[in-house]
PDB file of C-alpha atoms in Angstrom:
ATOM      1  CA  UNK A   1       6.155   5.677  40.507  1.00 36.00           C
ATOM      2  CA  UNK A   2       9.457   4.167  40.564  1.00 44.00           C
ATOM      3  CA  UNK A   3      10.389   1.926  37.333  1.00 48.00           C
ATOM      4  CA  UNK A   4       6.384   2.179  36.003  1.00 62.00           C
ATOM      5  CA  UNK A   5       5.700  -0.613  39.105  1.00 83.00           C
ATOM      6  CA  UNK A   6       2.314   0.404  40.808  1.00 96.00           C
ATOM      7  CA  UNK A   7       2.581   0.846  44.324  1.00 97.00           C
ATOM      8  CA  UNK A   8       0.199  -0.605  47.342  1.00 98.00           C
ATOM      9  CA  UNK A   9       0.441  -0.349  51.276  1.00 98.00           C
ATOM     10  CA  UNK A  10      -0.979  -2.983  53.024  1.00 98.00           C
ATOM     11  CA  UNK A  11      -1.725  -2.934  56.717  1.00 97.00           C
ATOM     12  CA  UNK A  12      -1.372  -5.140  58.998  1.00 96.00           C
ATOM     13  CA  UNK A  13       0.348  -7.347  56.434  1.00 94.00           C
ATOM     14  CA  UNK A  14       2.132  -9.604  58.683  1.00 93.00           C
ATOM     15  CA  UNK A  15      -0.346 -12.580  58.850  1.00 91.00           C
ATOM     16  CA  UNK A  16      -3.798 -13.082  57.717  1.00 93.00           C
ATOM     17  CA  UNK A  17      -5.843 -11.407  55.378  1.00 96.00           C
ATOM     18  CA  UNK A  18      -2.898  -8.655  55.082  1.00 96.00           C
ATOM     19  CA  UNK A  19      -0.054 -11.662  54.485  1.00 95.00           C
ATOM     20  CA  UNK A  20      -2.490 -12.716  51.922  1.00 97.00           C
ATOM     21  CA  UNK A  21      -3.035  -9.731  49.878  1.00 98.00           C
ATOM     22  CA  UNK A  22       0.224  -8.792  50.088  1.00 97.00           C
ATOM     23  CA  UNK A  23       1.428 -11.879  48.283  1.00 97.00           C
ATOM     24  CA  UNK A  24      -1.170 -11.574  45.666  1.00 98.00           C
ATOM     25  CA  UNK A  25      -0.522  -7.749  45.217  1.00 98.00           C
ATOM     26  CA  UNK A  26       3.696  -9.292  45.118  1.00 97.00           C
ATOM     27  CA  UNK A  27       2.573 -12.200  42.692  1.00 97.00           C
ATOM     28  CA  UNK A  28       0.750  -9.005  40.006  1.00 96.00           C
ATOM     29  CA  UNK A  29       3.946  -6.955  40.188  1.00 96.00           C
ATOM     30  CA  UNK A  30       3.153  -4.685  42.532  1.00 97.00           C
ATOM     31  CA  UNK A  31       5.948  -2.600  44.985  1.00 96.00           C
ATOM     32  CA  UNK A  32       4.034  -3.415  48.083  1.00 97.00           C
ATOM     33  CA  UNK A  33       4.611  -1.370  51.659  1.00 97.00           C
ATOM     34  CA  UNK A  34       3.726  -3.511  54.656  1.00 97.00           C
ATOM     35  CA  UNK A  35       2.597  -1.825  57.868  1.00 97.00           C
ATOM     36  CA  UNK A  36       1.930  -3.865  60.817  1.00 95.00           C
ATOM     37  CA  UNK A  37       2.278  -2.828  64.414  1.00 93.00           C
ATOM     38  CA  UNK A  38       4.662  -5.957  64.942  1.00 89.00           C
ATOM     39  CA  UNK A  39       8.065  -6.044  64.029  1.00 84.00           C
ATOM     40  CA  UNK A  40       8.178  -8.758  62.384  1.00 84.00           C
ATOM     41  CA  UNK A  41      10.379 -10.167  58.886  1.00 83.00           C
ATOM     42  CA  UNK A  42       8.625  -8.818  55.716  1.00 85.00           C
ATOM     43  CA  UNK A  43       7.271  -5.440  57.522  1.00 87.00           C
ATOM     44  CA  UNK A  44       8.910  -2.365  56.462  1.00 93.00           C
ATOM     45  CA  UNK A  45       7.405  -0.020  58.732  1.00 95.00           C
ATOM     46  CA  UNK A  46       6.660  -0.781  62.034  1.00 95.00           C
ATOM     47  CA  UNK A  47       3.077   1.615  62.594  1.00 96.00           C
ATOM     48  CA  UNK A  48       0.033   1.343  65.541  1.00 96.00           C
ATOM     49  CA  UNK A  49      -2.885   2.227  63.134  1.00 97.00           C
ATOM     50  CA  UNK A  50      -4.364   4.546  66.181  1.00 96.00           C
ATOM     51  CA  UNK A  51      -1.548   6.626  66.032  1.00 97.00           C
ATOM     52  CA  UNK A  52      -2.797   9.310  63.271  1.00 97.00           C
ATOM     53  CA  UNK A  53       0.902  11.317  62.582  1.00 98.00           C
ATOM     54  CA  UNK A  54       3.029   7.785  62.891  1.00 97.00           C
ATOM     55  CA  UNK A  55       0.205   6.495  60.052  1.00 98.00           C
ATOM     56  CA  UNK A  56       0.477   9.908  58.078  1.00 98.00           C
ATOM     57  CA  UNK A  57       4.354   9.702  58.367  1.00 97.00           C
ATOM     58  CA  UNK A  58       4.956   6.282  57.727  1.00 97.00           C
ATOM     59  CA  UNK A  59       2.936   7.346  54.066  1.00 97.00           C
ATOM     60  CA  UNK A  60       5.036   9.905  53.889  1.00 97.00           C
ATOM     61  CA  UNK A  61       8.099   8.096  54.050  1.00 96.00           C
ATOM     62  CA  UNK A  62       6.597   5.050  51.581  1.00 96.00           C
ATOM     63  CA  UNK A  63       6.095   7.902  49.008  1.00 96.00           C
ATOM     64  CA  UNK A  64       9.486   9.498  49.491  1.00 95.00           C
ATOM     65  CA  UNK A  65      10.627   6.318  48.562  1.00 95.00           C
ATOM     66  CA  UNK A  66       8.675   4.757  46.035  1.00 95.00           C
ATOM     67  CA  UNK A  67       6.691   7.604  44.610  1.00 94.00           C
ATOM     68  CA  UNK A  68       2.634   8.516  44.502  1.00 94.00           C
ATOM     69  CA  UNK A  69       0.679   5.506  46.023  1.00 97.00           C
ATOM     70  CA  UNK A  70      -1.884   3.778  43.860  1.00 98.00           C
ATOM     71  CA  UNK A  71      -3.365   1.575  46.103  1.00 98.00           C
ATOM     72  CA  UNK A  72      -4.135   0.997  49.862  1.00 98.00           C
ATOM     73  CA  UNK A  73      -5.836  -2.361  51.776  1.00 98.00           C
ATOM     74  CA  UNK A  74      -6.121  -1.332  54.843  1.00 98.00           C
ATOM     75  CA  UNK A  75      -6.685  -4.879  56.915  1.00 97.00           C
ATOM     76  CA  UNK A  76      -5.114  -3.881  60.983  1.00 96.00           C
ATOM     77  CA  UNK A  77      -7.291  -4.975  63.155  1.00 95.00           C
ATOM     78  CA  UNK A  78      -8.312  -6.480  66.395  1.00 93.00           C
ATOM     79  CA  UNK A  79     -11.266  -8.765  67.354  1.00 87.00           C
ATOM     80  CA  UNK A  80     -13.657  -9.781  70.174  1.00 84.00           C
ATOM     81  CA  UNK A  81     -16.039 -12.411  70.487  1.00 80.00           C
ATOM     82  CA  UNK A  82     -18.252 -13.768  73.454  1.00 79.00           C
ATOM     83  CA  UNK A  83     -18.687 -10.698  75.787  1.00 84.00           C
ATOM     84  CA  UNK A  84     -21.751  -9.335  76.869  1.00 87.00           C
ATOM     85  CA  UNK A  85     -22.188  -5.847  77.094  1.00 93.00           C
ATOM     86  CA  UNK A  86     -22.061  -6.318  80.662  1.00 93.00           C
ATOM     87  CA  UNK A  87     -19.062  -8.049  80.508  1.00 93.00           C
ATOM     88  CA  UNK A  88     -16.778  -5.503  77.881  1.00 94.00           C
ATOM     89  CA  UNK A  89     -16.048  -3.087  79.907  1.00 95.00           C
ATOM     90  CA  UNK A  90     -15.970   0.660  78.231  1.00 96.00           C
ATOM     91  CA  UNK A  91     -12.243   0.873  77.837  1.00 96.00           C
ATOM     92  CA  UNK A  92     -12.703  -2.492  76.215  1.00 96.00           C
ATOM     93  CA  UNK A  93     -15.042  -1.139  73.931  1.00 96.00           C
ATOM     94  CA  UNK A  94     -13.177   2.208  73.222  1.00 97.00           C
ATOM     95  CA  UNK A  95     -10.139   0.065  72.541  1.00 97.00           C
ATOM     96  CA  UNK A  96     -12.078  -1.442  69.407  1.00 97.00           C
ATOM     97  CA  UNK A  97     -13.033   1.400  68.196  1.00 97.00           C
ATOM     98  CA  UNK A  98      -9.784   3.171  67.982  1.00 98.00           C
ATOM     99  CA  UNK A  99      -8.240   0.178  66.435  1.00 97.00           C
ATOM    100  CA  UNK A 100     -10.510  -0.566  63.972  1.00 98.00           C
ATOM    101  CA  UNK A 101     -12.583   2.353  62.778  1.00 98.00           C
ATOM    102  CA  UNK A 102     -10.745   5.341  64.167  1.00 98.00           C
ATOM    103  CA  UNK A 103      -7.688   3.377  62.259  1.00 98.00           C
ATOM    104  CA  UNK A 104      -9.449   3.033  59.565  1.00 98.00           C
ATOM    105  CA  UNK A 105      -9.972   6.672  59.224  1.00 98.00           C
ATOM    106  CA  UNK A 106      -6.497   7.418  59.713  1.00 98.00           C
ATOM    107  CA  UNK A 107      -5.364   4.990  57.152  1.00 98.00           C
ATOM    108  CA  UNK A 108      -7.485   5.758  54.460  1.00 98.00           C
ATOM    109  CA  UNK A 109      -6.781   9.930  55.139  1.00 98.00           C
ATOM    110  CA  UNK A 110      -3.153   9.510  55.168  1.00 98.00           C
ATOM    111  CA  UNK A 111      -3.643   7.716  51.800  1.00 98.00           C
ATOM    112  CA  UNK A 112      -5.851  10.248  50.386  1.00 97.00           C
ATOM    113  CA  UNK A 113      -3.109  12.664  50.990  1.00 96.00           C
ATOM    114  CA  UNK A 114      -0.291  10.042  48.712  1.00 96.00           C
ATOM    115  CA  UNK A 115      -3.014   9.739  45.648  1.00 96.00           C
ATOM    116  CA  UNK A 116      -3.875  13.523  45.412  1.00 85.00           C
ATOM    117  CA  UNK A 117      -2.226  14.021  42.320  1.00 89.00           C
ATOM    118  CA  UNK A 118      -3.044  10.954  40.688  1.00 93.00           C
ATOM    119  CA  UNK A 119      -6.054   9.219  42.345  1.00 97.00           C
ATOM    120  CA  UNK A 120      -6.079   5.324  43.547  1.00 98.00           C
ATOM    121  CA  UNK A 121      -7.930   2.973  45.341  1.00 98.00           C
ATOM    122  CA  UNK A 122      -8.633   2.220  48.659  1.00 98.00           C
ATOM    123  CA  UNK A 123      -9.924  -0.797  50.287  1.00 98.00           C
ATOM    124  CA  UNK A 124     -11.123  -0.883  54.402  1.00 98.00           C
ATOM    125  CA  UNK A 125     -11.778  -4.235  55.410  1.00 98.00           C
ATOM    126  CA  UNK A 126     -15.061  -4.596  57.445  1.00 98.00           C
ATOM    127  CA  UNK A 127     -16.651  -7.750  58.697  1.00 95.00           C
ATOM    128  CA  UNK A 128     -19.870  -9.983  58.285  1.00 94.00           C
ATOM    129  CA  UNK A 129     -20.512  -8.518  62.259  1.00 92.00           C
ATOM    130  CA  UNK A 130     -20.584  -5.147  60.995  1.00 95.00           C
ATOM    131  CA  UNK A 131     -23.801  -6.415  58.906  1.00 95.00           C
ATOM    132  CA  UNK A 132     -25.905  -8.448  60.857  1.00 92.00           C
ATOM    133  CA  UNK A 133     -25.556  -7.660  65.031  1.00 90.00           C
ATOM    134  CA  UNK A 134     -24.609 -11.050  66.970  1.00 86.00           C
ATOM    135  CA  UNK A 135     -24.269 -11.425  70.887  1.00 86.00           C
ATOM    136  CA  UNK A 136     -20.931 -11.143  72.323  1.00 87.00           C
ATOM    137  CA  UNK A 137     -19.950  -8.591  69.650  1.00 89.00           C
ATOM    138  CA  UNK A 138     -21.372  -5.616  70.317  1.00 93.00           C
ATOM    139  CA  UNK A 139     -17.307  -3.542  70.188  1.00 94.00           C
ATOM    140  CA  UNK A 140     -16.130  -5.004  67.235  1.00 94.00           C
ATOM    141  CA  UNK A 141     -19.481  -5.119  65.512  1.00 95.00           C
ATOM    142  CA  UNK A 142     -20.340  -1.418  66.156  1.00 96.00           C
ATOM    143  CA  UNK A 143     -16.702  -0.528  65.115  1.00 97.00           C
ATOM    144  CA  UNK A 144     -16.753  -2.390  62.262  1.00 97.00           C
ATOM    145  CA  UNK A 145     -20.590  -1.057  61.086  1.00 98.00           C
ATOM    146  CA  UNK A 146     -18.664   1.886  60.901  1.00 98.00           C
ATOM    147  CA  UNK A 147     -16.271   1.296  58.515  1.00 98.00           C
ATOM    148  CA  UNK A 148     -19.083   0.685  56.061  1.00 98.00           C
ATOM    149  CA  UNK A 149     -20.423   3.830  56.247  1.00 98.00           C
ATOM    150  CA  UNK A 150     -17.563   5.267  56.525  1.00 98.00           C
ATOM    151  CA  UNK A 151     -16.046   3.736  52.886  1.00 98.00           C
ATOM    152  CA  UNK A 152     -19.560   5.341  51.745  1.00 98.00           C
ATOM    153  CA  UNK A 153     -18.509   8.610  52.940  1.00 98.00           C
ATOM    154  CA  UNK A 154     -15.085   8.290  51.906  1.00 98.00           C
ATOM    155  CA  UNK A 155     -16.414   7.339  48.201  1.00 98.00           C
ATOM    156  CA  UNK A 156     -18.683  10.270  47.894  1.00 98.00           C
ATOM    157  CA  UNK A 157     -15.739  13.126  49.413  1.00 97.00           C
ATOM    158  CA  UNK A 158     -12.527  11.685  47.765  1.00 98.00           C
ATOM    159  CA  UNK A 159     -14.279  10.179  44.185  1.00 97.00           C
ATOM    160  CA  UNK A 160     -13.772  13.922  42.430  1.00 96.00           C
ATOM    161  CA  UNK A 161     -10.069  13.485  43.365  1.00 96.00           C
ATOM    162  CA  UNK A 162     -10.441   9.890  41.364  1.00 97.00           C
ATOM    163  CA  UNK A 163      -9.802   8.275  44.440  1.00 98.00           C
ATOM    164  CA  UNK A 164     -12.505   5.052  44.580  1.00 98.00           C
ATOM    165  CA  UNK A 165     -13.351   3.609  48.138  1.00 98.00           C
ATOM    166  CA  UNK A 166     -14.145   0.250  48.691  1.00 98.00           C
ATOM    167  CA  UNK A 167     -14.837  -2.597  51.247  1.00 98.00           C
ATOM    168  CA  UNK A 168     -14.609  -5.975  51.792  1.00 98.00           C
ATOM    169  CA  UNK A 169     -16.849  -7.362  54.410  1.00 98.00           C
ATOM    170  CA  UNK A 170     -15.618 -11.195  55.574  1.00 96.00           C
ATOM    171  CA  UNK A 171     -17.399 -13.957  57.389  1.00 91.00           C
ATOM    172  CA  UNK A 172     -15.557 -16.358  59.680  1.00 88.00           C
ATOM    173  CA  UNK A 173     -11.992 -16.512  58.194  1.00 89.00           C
ATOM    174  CA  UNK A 174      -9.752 -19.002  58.595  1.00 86.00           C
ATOM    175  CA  UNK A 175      -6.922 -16.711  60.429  1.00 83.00           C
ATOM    176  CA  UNK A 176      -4.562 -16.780  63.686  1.00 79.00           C
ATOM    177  CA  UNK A 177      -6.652 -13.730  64.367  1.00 75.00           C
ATOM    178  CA  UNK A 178     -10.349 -15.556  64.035  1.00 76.00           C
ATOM    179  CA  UNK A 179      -8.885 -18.974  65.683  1.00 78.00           C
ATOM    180  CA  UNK A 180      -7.661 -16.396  69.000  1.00 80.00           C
ATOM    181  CA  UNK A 181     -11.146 -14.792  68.628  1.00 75.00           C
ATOM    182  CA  UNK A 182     -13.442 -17.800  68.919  1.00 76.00           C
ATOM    183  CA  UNK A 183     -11.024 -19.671  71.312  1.00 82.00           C
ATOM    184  CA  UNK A 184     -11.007 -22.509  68.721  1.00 81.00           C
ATOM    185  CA  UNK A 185      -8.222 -25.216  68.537  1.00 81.00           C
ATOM    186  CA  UNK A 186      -8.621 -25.578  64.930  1.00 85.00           C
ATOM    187  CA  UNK A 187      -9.942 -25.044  61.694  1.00 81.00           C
ATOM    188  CA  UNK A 188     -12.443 -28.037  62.122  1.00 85.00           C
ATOM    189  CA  UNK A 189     -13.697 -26.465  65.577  1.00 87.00           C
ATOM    190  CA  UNK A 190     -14.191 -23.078  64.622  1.00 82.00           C
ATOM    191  CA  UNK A 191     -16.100 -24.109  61.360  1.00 85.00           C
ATOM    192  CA  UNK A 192     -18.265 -26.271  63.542  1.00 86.00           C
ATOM    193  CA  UNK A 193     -18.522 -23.227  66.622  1.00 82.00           C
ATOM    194  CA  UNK A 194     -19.543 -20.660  63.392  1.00 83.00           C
ATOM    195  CA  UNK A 195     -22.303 -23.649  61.510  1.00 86.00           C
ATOM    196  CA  UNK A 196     -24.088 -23.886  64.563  1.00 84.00           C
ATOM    197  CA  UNK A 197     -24.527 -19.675  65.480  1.00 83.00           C
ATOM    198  CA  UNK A 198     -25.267 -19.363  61.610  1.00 87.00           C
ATOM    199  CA  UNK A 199     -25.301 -21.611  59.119  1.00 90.00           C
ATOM    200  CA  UNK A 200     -22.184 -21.343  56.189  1.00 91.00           C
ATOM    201  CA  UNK A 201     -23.704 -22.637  52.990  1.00 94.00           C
ATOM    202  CA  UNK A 202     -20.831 -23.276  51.273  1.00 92.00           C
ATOM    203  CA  UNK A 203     -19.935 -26.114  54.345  1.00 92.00           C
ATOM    204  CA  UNK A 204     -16.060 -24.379  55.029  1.00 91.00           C
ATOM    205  CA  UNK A 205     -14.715 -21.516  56.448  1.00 90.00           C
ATOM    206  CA  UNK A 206     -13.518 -18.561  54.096  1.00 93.00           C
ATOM    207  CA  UNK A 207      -9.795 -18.555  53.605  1.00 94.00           C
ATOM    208  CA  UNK A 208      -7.557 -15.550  53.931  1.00 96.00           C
ATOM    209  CA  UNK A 209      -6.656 -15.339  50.318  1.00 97.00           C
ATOM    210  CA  UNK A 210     -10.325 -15.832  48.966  1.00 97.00           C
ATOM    211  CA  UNK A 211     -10.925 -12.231  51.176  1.00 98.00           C
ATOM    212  CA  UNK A 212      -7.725 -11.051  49.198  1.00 98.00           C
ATOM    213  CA  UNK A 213      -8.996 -11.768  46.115  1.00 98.00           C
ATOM    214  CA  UNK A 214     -11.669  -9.560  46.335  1.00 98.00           C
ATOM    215  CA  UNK A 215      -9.747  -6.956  47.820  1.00 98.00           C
ATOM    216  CA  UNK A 216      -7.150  -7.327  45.425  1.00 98.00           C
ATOM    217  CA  UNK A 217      -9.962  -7.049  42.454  1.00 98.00           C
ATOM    218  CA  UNK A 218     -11.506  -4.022  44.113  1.00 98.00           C
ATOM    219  CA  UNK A 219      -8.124  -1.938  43.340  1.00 98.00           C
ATOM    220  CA  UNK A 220      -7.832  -3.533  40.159  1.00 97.00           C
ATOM    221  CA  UNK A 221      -8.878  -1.364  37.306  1.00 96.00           C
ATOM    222  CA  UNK A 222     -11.501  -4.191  36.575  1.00 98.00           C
ATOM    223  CA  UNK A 223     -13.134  -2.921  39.453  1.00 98.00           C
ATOM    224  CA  UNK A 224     -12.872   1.246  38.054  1.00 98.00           C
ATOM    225  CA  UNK A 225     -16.366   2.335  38.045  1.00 98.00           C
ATOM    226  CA  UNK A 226     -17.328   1.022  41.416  1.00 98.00           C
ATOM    227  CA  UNK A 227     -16.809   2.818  44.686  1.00 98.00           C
ATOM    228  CA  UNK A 228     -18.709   2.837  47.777  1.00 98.00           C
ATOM    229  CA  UNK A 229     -19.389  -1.077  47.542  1.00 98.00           C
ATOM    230  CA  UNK A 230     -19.516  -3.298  50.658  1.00 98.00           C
ATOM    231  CA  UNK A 231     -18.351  -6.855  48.797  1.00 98.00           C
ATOM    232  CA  UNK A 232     -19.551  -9.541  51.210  1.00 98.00           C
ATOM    233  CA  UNK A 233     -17.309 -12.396  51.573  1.00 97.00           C
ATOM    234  CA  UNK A 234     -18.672 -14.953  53.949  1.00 95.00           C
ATOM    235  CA  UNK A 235     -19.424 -17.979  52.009  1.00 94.00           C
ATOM    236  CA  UNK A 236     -23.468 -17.211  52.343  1.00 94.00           C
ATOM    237  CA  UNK A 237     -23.416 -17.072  55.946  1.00 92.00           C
ATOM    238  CA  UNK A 238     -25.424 -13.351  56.438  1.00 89.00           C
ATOM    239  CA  UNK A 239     -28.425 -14.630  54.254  1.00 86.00           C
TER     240      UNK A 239
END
């Protein structure tokens, strides 16, 4: 590490969950790497989470610069709501897939490869679909029930190299991403379009940094004995 400062890539940090955790992971001290497929100010590398040698590269290039990564949040995604499975067509459905578990994969082995020499953390960020199934979802929600088994399988192949593997599973977020999802004009309007599918006890929507929190505390070394944990963060909603 350069000047004892830990060091973190976050993905798809440019807005969201990602902005989110990236400002808490800036506001602990951390050296933080954004990756987001948009170019946009506060991204240093420019990466499409599909793309398995532009993700192992881009690690390659935030080690050569910084040194050994200690932590990863990996929170690119993409999201679809309200199609049947007559309606999402299969390249639809492949597209989902690729984005958010096969990205997943290649995100969390291209930071394997950083921490080999000193272990780390790594958080995939799942959803409250991937728990419970819910019409209209059936390519996000299949994609993302695979990212919590695969941050089980992850835990149990990478924990001998002391590299824990964690998720964080959120319910209807309050993000430009969950807004464009549910076609919603508005915070009050999506709240009220989530309530009445399944009820949110808590009577709000999560926030983005609430869901960074936890990710945040799951690389923490508060969180050092657990690995292979699915942290729910959905206000109550999946009971």
């Amino acid at each position: 590490m350069t000047n004892g400062r830990q060091v973190a890539v976050v993905t798809g940090g440019a807005s969201g969950i990602g902005a989110a955790t990236v400002q808490r992971l800036v506001d602990g001290g951390w050296r933080v790497a954004v990756l987001d497929r948009a170019a946009e100010p506060g991204v240093h590398l420019q990466v499409d989470v599909r793309d398995g040698d532009a993700v192992a590269a881009a690690f390659t290039e935030v080690c050569d610069r910084w040194g050994d990564v200690d932590a990863v949040v990996h929170c690119a995604a993409i999201a679809q709501r309200g199609e049947s499975v007559a309606e999402l067509s299969v390249d639809q459905f492949r597209e989902l897939v690729d984005v958010d578990l096969v990205g997943s994969y290649a995100v969390a082995r291209a930071a394997a490869d950083a921490m080999r020499t000193g272990g780390g953390a790594i958080v995939l960020v799942s959803s409250g679909s991937g728990i419970r199934a819910r019409r209209g979802m059936a390519g996000y929600g299949a994609a993302k029930a695979g990212v919590i088994h695969l941050t089980k399988l992850l835990a149990v192949e990478l924990g001998s190299a002391g590299i824990r593997v964690n998720c964080v599973s959120p319910g209807v977020t309050l993000t430009p991403l969950m807004l464009d999802a549910w076609g919603a004009a508005d915070s009050d309007q999506a709240f009220a379009m989530a309530d009445a599918q399944a009820p949110i006890p808590i009577g709000r929507l999560v926030t983005a940094d609430e869901v960074a929190a936890a990710a945040c505390y799951l690389v923490s070394p508060d969180a050092g004995a657990i690995t292979g944990h699915n942290l729910v963060v959905d206000g109550g909603r999946s009971l």
